[in-house]
Tab-separated table of C-alpha atoms in Angstrom:
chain	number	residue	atom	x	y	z
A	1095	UNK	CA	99.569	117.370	102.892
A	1096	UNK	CA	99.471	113.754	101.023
A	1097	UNK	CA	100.559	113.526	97.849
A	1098	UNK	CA	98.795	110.116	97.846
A	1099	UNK	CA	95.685	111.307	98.718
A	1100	UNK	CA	96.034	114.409	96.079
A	1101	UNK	CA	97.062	111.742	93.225
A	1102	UNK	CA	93.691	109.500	93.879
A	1103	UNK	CA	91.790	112.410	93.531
A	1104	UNK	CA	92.938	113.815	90.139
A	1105	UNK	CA	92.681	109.680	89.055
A	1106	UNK	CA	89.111	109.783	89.764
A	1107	UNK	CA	88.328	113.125	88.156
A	1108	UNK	CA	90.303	111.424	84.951
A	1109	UNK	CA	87.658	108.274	85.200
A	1110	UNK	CA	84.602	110.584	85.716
A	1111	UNK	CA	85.467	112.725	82.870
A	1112	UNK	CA	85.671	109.143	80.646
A	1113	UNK	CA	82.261	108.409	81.939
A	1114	UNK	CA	80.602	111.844	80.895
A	1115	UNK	CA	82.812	112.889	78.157
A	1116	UNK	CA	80.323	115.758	77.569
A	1117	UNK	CA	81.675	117.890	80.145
A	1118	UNK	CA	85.034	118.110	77.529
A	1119	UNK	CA	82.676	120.051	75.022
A	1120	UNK	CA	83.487	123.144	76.838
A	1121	UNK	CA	86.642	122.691	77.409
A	1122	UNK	CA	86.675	122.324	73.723
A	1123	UNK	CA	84.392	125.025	72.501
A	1124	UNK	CA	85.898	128.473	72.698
A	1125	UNK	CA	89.408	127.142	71.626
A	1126	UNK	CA	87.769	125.637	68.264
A	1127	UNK	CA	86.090	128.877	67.913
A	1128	UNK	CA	89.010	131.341	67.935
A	1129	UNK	CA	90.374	128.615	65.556
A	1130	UNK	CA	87.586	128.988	63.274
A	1131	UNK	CA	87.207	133.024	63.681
A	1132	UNK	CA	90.608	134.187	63.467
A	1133	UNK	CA	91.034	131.803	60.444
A	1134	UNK	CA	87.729	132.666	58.187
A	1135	UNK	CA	86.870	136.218	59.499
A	1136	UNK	CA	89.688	139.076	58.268
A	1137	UNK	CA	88.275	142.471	59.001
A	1138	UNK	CA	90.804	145.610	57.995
A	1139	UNK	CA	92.463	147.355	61.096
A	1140	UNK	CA	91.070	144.573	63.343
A	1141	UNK	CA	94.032	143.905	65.644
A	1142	UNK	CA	95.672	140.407	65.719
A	1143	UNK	CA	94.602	137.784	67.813
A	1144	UNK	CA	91.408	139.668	68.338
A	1145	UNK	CA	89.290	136.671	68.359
A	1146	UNK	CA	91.820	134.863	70.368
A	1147	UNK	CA	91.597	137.396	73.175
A	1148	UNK	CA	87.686	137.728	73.204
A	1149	UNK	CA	87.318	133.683	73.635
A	1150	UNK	CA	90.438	133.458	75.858
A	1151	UNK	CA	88.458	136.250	78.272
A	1152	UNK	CA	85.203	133.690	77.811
A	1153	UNK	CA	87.190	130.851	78.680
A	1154	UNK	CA	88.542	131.649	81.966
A	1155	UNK	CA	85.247	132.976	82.829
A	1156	UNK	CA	83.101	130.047	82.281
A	1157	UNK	CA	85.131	126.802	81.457
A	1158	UNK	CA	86.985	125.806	84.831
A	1159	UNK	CA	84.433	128.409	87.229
A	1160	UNK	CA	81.203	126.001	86.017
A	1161	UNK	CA	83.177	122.831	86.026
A	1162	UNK	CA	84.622	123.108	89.632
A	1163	UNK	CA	81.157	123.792	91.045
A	1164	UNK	CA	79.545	120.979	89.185
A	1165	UNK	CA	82.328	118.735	89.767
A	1166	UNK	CA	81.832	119.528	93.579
A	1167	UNK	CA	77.768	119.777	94.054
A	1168	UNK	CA	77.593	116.543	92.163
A	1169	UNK	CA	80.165	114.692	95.025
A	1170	UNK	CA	77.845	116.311	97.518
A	1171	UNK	CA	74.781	114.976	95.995
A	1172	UNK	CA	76.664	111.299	95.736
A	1173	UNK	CA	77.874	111.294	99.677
A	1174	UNK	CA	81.251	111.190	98.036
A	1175	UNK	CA	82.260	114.748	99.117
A	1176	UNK	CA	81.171	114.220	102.968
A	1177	UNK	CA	82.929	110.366	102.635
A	1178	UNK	CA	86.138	112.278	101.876
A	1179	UNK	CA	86.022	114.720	104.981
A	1180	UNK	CA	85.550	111.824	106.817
A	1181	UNK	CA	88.731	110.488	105.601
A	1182	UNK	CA	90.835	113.521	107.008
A	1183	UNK	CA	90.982	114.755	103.202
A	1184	UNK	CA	92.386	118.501	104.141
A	1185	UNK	CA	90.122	121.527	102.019
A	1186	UNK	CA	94.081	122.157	100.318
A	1187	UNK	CA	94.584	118.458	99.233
A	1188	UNK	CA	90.851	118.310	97.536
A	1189	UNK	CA	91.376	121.696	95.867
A	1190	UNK	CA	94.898	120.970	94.631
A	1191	UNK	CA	93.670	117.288	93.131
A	1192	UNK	CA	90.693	118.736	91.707
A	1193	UNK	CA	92.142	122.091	90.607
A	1194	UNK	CA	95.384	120.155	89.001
A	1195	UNK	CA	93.401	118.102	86.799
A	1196	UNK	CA	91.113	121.288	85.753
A	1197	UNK	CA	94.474	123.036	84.995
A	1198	UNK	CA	95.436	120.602	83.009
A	1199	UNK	CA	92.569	120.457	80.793
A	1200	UNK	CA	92.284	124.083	80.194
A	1201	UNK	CA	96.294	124.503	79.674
A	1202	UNK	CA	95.593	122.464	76.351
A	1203	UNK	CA	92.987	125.362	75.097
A	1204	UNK	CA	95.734	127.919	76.573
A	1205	UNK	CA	98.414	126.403	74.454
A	1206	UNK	CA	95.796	126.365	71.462
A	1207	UNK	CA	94.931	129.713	72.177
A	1208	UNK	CA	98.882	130.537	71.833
A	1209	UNK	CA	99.313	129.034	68.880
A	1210	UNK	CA	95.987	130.718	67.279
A	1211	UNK	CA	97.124	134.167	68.314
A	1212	UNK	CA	100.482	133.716	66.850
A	1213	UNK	CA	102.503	134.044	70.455
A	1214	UNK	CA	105.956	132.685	70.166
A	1215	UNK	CA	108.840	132.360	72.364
A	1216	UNK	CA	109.241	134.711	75.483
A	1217	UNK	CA	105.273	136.113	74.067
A	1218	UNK	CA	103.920	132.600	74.716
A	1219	UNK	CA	105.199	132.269	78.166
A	1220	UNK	CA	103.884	135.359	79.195
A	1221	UNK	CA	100.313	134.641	77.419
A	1222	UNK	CA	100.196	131.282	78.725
A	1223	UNK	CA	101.111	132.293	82.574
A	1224	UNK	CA	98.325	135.224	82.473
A	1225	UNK	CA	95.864	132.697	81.264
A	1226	UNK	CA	97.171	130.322	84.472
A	1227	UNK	CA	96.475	133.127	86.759
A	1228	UNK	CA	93.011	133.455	85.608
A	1229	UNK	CA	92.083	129.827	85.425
A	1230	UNK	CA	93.218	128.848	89.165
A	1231	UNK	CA	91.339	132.235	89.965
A	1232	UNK	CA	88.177	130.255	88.230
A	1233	UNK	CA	88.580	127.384	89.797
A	1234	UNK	CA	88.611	129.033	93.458
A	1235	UNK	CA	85.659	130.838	92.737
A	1236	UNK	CA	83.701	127.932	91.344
A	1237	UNK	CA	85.135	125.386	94.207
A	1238	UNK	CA	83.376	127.938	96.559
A	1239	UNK	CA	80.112	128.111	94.604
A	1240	UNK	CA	80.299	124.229	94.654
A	1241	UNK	CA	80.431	124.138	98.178
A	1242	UNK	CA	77.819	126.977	99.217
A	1243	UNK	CA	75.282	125.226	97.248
A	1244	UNK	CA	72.783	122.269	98.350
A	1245	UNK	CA	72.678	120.535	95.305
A	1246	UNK	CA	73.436	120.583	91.186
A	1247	UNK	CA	70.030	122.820	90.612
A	1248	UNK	CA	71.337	125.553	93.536
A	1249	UNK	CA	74.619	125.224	91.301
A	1250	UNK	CA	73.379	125.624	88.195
A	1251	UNK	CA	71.367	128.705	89.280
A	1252	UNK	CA	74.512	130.543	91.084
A	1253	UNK	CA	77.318	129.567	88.531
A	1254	UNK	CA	75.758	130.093	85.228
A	1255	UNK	CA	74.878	134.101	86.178
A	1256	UNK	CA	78.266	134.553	87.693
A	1257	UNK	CA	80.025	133.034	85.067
A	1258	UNK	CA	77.879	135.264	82.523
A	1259	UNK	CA	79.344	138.178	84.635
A	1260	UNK	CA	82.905	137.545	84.696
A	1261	UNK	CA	82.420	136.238	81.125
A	1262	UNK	CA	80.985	139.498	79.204
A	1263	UNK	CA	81.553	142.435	81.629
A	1264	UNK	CA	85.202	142.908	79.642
A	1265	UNK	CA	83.406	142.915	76.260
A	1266	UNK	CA	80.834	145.315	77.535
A	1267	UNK	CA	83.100	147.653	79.603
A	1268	UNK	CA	84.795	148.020	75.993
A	1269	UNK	CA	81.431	150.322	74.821
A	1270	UNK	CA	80.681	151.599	78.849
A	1271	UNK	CA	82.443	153.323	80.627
A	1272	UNK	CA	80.159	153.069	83.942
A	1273	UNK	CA	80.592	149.106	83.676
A	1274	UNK	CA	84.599	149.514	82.965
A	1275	UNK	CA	84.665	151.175	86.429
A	1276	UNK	CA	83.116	147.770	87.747
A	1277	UNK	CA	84.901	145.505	85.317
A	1278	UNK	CA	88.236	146.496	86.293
A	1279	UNK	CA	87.972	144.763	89.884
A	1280	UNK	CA	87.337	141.602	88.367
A	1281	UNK	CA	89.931	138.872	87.332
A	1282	UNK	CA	88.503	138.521	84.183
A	1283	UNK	CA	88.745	141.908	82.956
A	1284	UNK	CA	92.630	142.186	84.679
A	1285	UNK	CA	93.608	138.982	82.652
A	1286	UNK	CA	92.405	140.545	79.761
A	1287	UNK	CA	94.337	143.800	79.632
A	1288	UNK	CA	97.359	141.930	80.650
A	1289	UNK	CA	96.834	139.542	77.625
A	1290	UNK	CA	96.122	142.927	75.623
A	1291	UNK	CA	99.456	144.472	76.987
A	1292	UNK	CA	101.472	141.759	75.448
A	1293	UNK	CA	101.582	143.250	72.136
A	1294	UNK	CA	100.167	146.622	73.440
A	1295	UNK	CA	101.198	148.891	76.233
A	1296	UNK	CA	102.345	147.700	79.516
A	1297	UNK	CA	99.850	147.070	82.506
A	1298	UNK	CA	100.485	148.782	85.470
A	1299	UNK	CA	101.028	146.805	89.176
A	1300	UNK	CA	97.260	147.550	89.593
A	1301	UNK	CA	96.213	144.487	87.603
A	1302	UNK	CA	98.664	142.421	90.101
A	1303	UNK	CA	97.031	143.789	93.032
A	1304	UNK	CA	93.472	142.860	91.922
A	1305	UNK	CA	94.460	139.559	90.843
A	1306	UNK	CA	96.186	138.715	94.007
A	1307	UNK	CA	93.175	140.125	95.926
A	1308	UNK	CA	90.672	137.841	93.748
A	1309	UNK	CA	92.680	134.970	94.599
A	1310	UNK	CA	93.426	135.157	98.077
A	1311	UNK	CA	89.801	136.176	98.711
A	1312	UNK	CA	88.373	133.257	96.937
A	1313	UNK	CA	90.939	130.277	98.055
A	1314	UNK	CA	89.874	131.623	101.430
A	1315	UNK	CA	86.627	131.814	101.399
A	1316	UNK	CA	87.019	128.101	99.950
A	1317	UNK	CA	88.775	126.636	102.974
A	1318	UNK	CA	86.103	128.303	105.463
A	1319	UNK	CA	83.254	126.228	103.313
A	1320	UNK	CA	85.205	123.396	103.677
A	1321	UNK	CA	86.134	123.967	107.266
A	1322	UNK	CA	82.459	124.291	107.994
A	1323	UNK	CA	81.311	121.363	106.446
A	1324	UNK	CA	78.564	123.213	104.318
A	1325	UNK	CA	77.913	120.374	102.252
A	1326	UNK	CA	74.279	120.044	102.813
């Protein structure tokens, strides 16, 4: 693995981000929004944080899942992504430069998040390594959507419904009981009873076993793509 080759990758994600700064709306969006909820909307008995752990859930389902497959199908479109294979660029150097400089964007809205919801100390560390899990988790899964598609419009048209999914199905599975039964093999939905069982009761090793499941799944269906060259 090359370091070098890892580091020239996040540097160009930096410059394309400069050069469409549009794509940092929703990066920005759902933290703003728990900022504005939690601090204009008081509701008696609602639970603290509430609005921080709706958007959080939203965040992780749509913010680094739709930018890693548009980040990816756009490179295909631009020869870049089929120039880097030909450059020996390894499927685990790509994702790691790529992936790092997502992470790094959506750890700002994490720590935002924290701060919103009133986590401090030992609380904060906790909340901000669920919300880690759930973005790399995001990233995997939209790295592979990136790949499997032809172009941006076959992206678009994959990511936006599966991001919907992962997105709502924890808000919905609160009023069905049917959809919880789906729900709770999703990342999503584990990421947000683990953020729930920070100031509520503790989450048992099932919501470790689906995570790690999600994860391993999805980085390895990502390094088959990329093994296979399905870049169209």
């Amino acid at each position: 693995m090359s370091i070098r080759k890892i580091s020239a990758i996040f540097k160009k994600q930096i410059k394309d981000t400069f050069k469409n700064k549009g794509v940092l709306v929703q990066f920005i969006m759902f933290p703003l929004m728990a900022v504005i909820m939690e601090g204009t909307i008081k509701i008696e008995n609602m639970p603290k944080g509430y609005f921080v752990l709706l958007f959080a859930t939203m965040f992780i389902g749509m913010s680094p899942l739709i930018s890693m497959a548009a980040i990816i199908s756009e490179e295909k479109e631009k020869n870049t992504l089929p120039m880097l294979m030909m450059s020996n660029v390894k499927a685990s150097e790509y994702l790691i430069g790529v992936g790092s400089y997502l992470y790094l964007i959506c750890s700002i809205g994490t720590c935002i998040f924290g701060v919103v919801g009133g986590y401090k100390d030992a609380d904060f560390a906790r909340f901000f390594g669920i919300m880690s899990v759930g973005i790399l988790i995001a990233i995997a899964i939209g790295a592979v959507i990136g790949l499997l598609c032809k172009n941006q419009m076959a992206e678009t048209s994959i990511s936006v419904p599966v991001m919907i999914i992962f997105s709502f199905l924890p808000m919905i599975s609160m009023f069905n009981e049917t959809i919880g039964k789906v729900s709770r093999f999703t990342y999503s939905q584990q990421i947000n009873n683990l953020i729930s069982s920070i100031r509520g009761e503790a989450v048992g090793i099932e919501s470790i076993i689906i995570l790690g499941i999600n994860l391993v799944v999805v980085v390895g269906l990502f390094g088959v793509a990329y093994r296979r060259r399905e870049i169209g």
